[in-house]
GROMACS .gro file of N, CA, C and O in nm:
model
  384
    1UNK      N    1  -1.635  13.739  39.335
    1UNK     CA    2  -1.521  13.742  39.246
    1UNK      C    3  -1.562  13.683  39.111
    1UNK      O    4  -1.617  13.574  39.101
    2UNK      N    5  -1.534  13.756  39.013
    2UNK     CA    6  -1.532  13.703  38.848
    2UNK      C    7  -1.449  13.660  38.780
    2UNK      O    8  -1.347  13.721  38.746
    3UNK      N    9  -1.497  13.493  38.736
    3UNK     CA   10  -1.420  13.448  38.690
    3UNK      C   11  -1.432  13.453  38.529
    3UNK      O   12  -1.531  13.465  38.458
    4UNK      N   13  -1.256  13.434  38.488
    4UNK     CA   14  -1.286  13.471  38.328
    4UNK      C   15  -1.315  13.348  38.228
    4UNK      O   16  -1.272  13.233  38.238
    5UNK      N   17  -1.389  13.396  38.142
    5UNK     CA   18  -1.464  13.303  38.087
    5UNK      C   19  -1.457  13.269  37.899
    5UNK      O   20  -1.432  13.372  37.837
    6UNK      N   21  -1.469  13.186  37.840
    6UNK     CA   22  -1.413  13.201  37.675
    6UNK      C   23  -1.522  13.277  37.644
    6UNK      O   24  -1.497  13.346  37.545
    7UNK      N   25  -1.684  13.301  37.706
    7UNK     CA   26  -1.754  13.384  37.653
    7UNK      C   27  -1.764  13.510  37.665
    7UNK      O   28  -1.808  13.591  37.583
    8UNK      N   29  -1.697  13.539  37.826
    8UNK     CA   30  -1.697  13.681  37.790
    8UNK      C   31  -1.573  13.755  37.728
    8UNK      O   32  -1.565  13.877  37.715
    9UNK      N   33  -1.461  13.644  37.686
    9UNK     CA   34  -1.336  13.727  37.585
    9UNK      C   35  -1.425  13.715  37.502
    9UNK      O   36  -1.479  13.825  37.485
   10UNK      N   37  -1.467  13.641  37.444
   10UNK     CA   38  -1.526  13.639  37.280
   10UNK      C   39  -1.628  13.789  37.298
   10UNK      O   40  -1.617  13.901  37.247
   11UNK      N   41  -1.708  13.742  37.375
   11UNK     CA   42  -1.785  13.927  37.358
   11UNK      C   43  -1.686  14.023  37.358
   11UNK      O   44  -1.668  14.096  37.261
   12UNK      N   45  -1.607  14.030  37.478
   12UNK     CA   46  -1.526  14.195  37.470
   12UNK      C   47  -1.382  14.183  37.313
   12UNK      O   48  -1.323  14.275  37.257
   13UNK      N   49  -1.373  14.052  37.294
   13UNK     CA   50  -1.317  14.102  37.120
   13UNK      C   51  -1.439  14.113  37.047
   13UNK      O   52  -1.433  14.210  36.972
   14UNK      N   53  -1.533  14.061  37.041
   14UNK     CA   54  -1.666  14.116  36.932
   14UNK      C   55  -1.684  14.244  36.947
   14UNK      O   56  -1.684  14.313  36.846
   15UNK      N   57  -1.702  14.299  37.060
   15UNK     CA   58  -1.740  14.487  37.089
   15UNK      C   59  -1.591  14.532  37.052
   15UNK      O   60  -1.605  14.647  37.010
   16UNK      N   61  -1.447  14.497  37.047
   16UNK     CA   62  -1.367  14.556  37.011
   16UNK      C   63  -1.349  14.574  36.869
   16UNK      O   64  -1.305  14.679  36.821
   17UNK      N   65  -1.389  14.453  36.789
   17UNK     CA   66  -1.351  14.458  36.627
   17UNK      C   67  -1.507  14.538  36.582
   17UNK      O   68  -1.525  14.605  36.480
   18UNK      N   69  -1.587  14.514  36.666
   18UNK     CA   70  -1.766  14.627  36.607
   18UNK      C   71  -1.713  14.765  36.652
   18UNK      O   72  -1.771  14.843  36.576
   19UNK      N   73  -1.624  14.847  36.743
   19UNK     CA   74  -1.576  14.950  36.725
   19UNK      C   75  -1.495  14.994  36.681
   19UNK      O   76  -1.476  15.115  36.678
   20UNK      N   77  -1.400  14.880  36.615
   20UNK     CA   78  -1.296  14.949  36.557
   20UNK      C   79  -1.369  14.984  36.396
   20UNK      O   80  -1.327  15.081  36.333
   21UNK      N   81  -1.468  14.907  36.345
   21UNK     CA   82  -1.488  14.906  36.197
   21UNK      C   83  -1.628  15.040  36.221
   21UNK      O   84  -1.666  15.107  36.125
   22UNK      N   85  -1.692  15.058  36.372
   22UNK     CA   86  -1.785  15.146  36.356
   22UNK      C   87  -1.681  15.295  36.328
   22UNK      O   88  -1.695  15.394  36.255
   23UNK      N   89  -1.595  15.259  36.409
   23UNK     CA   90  -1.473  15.418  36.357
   23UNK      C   91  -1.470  15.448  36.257
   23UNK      O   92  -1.516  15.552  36.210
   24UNK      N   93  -1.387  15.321  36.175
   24UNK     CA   94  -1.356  15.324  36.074
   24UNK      C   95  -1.427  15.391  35.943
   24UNK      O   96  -1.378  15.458  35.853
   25UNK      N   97  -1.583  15.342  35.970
   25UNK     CA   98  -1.683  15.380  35.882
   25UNK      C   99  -1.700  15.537  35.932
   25UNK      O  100  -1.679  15.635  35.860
   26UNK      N  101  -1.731  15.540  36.038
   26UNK     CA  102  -1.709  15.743  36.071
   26UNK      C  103  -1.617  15.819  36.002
   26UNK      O  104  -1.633  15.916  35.928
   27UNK      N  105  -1.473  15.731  36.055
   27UNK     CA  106  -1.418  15.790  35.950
   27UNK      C  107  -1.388  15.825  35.818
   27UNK      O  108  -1.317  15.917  35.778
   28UNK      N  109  -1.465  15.723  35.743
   28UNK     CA  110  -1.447  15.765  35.579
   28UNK      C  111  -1.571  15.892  35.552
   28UNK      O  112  -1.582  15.967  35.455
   29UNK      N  113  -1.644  15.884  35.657
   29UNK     CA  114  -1.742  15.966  35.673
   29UNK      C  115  -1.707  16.141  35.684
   29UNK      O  116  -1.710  16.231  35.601
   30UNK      N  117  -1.679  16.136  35.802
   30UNK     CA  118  -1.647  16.248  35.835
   30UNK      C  119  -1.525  16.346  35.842
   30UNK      O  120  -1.522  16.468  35.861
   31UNK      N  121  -1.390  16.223  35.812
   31UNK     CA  122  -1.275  16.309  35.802
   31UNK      C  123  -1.238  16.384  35.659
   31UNK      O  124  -1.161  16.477  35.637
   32UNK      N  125  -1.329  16.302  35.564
   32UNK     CA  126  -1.277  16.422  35.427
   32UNK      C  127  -1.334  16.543  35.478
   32UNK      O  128  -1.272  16.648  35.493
   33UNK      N  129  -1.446  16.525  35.501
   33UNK     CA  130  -1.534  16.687  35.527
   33UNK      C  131  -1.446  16.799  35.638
   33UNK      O  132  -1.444  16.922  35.639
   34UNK      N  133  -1.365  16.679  35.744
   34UNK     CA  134  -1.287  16.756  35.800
   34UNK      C  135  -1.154  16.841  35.767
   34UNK      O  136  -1.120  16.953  35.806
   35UNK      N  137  -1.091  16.753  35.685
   35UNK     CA  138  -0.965  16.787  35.616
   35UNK      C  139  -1.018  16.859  35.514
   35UNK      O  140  -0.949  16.960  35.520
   36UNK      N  141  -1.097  16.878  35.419
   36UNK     CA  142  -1.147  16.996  35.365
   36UNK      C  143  -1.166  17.161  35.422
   36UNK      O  144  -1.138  17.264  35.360
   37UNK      N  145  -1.215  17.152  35.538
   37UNK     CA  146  -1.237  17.257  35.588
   37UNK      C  147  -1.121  17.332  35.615
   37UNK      O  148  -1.110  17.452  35.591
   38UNK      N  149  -0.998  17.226  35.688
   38UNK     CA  150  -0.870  17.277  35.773
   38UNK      C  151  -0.786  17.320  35.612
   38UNK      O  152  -0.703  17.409  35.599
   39UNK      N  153  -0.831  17.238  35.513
   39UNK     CA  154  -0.726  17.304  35.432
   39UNK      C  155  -0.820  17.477  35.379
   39UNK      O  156  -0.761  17.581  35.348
   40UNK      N  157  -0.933  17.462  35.382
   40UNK     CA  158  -1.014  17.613  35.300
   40UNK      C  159  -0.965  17.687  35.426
   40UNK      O  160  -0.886  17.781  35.419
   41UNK      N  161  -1.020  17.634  35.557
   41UNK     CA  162  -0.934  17.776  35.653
   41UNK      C  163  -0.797  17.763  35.621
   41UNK      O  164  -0.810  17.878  35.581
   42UNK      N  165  -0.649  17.729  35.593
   42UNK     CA  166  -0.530  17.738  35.567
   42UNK      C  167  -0.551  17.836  35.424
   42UNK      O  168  -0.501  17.948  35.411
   43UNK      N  169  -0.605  17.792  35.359
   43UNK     CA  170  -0.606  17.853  35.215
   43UNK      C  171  -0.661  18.014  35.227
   43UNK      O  172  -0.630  18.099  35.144
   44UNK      N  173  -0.748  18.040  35.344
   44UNK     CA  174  -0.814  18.157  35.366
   44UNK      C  175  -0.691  18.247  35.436
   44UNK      O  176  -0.649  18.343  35.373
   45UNK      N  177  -0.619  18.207  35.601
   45UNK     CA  178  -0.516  18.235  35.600
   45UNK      C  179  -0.408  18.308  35.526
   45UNK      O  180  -0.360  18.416  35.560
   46UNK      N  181  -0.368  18.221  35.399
   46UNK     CA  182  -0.275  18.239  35.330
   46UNK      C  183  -0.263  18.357  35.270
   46UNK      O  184  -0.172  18.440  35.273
   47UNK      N  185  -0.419  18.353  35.188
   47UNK     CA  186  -0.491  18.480  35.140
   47UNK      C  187  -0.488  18.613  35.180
   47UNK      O  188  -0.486  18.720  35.118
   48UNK      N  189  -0.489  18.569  35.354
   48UNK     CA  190  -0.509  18.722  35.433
   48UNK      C  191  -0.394  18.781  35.456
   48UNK      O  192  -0.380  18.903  35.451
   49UNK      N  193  -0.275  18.673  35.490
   49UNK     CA  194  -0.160  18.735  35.498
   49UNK      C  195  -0.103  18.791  35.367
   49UNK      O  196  -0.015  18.878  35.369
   50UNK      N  197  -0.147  18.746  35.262
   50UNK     CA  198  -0.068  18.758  35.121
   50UNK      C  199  -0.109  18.920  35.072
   50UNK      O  200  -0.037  18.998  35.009
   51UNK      N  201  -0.267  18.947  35.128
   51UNK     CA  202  -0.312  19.070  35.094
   51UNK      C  203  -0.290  19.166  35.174
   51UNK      O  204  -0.312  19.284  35.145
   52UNK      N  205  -0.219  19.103  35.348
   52UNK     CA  206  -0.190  19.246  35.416
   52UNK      C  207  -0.094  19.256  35.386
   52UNK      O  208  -0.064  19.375  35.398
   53UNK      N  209   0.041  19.161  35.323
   53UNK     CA  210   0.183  19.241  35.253
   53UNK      C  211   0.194  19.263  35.148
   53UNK      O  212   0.306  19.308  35.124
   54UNK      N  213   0.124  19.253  35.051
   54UNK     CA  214   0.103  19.362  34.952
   54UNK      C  215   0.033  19.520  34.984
   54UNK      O  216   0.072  19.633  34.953
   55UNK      N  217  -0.082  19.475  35.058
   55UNK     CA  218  -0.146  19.626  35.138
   55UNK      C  219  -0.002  19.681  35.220
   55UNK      O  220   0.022  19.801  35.211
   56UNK      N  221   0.062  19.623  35.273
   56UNK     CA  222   0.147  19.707  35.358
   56UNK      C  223   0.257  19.766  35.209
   56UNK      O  224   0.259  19.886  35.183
   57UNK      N  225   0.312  19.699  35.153
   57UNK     CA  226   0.435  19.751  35.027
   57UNK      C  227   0.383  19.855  34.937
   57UNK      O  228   0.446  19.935  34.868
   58UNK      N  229   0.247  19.837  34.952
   58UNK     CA  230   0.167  19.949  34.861
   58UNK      C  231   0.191  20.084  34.955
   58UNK      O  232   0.248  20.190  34.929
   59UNK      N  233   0.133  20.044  35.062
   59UNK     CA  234   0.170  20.200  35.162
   59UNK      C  235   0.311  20.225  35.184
   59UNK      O  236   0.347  20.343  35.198
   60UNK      N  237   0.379  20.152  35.188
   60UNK     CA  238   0.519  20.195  35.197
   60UNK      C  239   0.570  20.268  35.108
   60UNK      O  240   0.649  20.360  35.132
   61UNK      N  241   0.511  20.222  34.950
   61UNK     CA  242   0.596  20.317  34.826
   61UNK      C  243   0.523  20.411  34.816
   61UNK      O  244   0.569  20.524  34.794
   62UNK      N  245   0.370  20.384  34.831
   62UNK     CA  246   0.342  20.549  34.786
   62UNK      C  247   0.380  20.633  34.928
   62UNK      O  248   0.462  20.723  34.908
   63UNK      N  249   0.351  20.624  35.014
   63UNK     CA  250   0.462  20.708  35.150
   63UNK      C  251   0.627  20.762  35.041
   63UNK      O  252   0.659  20.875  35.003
   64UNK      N  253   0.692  20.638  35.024
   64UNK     CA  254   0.828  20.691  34.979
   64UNK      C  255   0.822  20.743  34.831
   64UNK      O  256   0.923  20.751  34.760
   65UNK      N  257   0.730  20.768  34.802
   65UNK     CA  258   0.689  20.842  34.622
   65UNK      C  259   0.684  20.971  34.708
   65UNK      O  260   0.779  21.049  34.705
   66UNK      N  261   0.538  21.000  34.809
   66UNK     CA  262   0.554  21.164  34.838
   66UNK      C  263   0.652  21.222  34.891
   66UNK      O  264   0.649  21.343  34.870
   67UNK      N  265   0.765  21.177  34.968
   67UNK     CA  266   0.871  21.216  35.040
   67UNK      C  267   0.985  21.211  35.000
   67UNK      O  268   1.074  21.262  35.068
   68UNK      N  269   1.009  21.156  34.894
   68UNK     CA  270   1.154  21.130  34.795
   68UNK      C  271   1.201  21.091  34.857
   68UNK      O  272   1.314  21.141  34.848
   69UNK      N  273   1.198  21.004  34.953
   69UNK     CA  274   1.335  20.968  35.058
   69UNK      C  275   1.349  20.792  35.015
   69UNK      O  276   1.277  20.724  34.941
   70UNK      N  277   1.426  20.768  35.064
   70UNK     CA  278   1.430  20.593  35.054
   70UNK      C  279   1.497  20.553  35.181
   70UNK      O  280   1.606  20.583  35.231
   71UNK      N  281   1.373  20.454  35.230
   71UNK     CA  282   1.369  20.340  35.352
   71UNK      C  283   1.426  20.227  35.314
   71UNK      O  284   1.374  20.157  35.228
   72UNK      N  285   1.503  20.206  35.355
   72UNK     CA  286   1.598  20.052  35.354
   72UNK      C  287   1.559  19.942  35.487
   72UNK      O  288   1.624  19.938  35.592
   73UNK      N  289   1.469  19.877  35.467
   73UNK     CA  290   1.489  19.752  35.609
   73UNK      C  291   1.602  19.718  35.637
   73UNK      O  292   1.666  19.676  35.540
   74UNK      N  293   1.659  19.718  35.742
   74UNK     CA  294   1.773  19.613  35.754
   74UNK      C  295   1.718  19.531  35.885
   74UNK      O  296   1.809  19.509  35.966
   75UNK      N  297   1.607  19.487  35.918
   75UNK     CA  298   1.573  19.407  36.053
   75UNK      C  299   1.573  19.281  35.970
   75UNK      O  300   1.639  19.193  36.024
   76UNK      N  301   1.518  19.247  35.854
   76UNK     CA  302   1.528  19.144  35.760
   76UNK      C  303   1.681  19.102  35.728
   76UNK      O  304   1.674  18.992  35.673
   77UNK      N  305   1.763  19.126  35.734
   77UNK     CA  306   1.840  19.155  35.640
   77UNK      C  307   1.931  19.050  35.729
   77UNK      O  308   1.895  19.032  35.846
   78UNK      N  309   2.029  18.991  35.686
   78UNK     CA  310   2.107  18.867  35.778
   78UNK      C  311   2.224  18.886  35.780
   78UNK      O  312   2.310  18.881  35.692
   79UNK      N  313   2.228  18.918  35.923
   79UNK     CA  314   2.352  18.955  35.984
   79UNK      C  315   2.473  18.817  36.010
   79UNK      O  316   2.447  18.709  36.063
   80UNK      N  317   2.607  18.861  35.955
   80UNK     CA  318   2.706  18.773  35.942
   80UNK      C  319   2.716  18.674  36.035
   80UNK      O  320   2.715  18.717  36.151
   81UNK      N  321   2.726  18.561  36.025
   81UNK     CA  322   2.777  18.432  36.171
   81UNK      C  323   2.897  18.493  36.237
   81UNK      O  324   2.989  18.558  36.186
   82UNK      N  325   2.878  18.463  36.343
   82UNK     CA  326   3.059  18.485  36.368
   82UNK      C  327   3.130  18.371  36.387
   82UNK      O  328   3.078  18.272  36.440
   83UNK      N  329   3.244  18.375  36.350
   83UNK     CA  330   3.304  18.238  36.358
   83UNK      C  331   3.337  18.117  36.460
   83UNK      O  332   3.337  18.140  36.581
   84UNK      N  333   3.356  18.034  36.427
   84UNK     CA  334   3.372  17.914  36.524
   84UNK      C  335   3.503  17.943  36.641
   84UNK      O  336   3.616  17.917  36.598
   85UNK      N  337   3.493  17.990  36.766
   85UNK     CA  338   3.579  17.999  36.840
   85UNK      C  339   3.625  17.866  36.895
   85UNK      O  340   3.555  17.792  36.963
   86UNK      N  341   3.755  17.842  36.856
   86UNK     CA  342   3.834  17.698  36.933
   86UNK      C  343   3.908  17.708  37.031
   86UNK      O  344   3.958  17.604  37.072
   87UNK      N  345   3.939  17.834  37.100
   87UNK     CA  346   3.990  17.844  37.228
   87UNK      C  347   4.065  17.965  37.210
   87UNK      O  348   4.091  18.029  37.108
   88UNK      N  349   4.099  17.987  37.351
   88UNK     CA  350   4.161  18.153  37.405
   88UNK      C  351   4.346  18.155  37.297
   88UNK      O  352   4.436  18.070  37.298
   89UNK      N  353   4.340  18.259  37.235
   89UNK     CA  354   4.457  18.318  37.174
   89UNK      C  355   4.533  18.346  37.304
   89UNK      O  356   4.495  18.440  37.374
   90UNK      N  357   4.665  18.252  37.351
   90UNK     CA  358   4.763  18.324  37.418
   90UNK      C  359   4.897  18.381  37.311
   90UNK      O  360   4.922  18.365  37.191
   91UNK      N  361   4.959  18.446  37.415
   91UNK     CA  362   5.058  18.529  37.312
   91UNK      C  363   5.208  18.516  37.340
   91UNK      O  364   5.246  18.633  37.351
   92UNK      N  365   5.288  18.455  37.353
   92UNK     CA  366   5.433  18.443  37.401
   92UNK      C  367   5.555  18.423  37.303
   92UNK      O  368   5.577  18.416  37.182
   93UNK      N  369   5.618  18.418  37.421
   93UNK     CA  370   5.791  18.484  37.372
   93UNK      C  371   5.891  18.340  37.401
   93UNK      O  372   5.906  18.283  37.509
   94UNK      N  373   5.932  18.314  37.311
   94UNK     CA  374   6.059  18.247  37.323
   94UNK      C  375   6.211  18.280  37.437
   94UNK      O  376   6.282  18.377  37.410
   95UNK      N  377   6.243  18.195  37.555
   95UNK     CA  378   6.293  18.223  37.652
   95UNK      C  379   6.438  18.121  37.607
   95UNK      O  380   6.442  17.998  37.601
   96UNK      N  381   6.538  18.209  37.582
   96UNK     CA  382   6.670  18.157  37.527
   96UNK      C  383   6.733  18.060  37.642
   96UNK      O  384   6.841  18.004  37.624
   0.00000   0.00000   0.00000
């Protein structure tokens, strides 16, 4: 059985405050380089989507240039709330 001792807390806080500052130093290290990247892939992303809906609006009008017709979306388009129901409408008569 092991008994606890002031030397071995003092070691296991010495190995705790030498890993928290070895992190620490990793981290000034390595997380800009990381957060750089996640934002150039986001920024690349953005890019791709931005150029397939313009590529798509481009095919859409010249499509509706050769055909004279006009396409209206309405899947976009926002359909009314319906209102707040507060309970069942009964209907009655006054009994003299």
């Amino acid at each position: 059985m092991q008994e606890a001792s002031f030397t071995n807390l003092f070691k296991t806080i010495m190995w705790i405050i030498a890993f928290y500052y070895i992190f620490k130093f990793l981290a000034r290290i390595f997380l800009p380089v990381l957060v750089k990247k996640a934002v150039e892939k986001a920024g690349e992303n953005f890019q791709r989507q931005q150029q397939y809906g313009q590529d798509n609006s481009w095919q859409q009008t010249r499509t509706n240039n050769n055909n004279d017709e006009i396409i209206i979306n309405t899947a976009n388009a926002k359909k009314p709330r319906e209102t707040k129901k507060v309970g069942d409408y009964v209907d009655y008569e006054e009994i003299d």
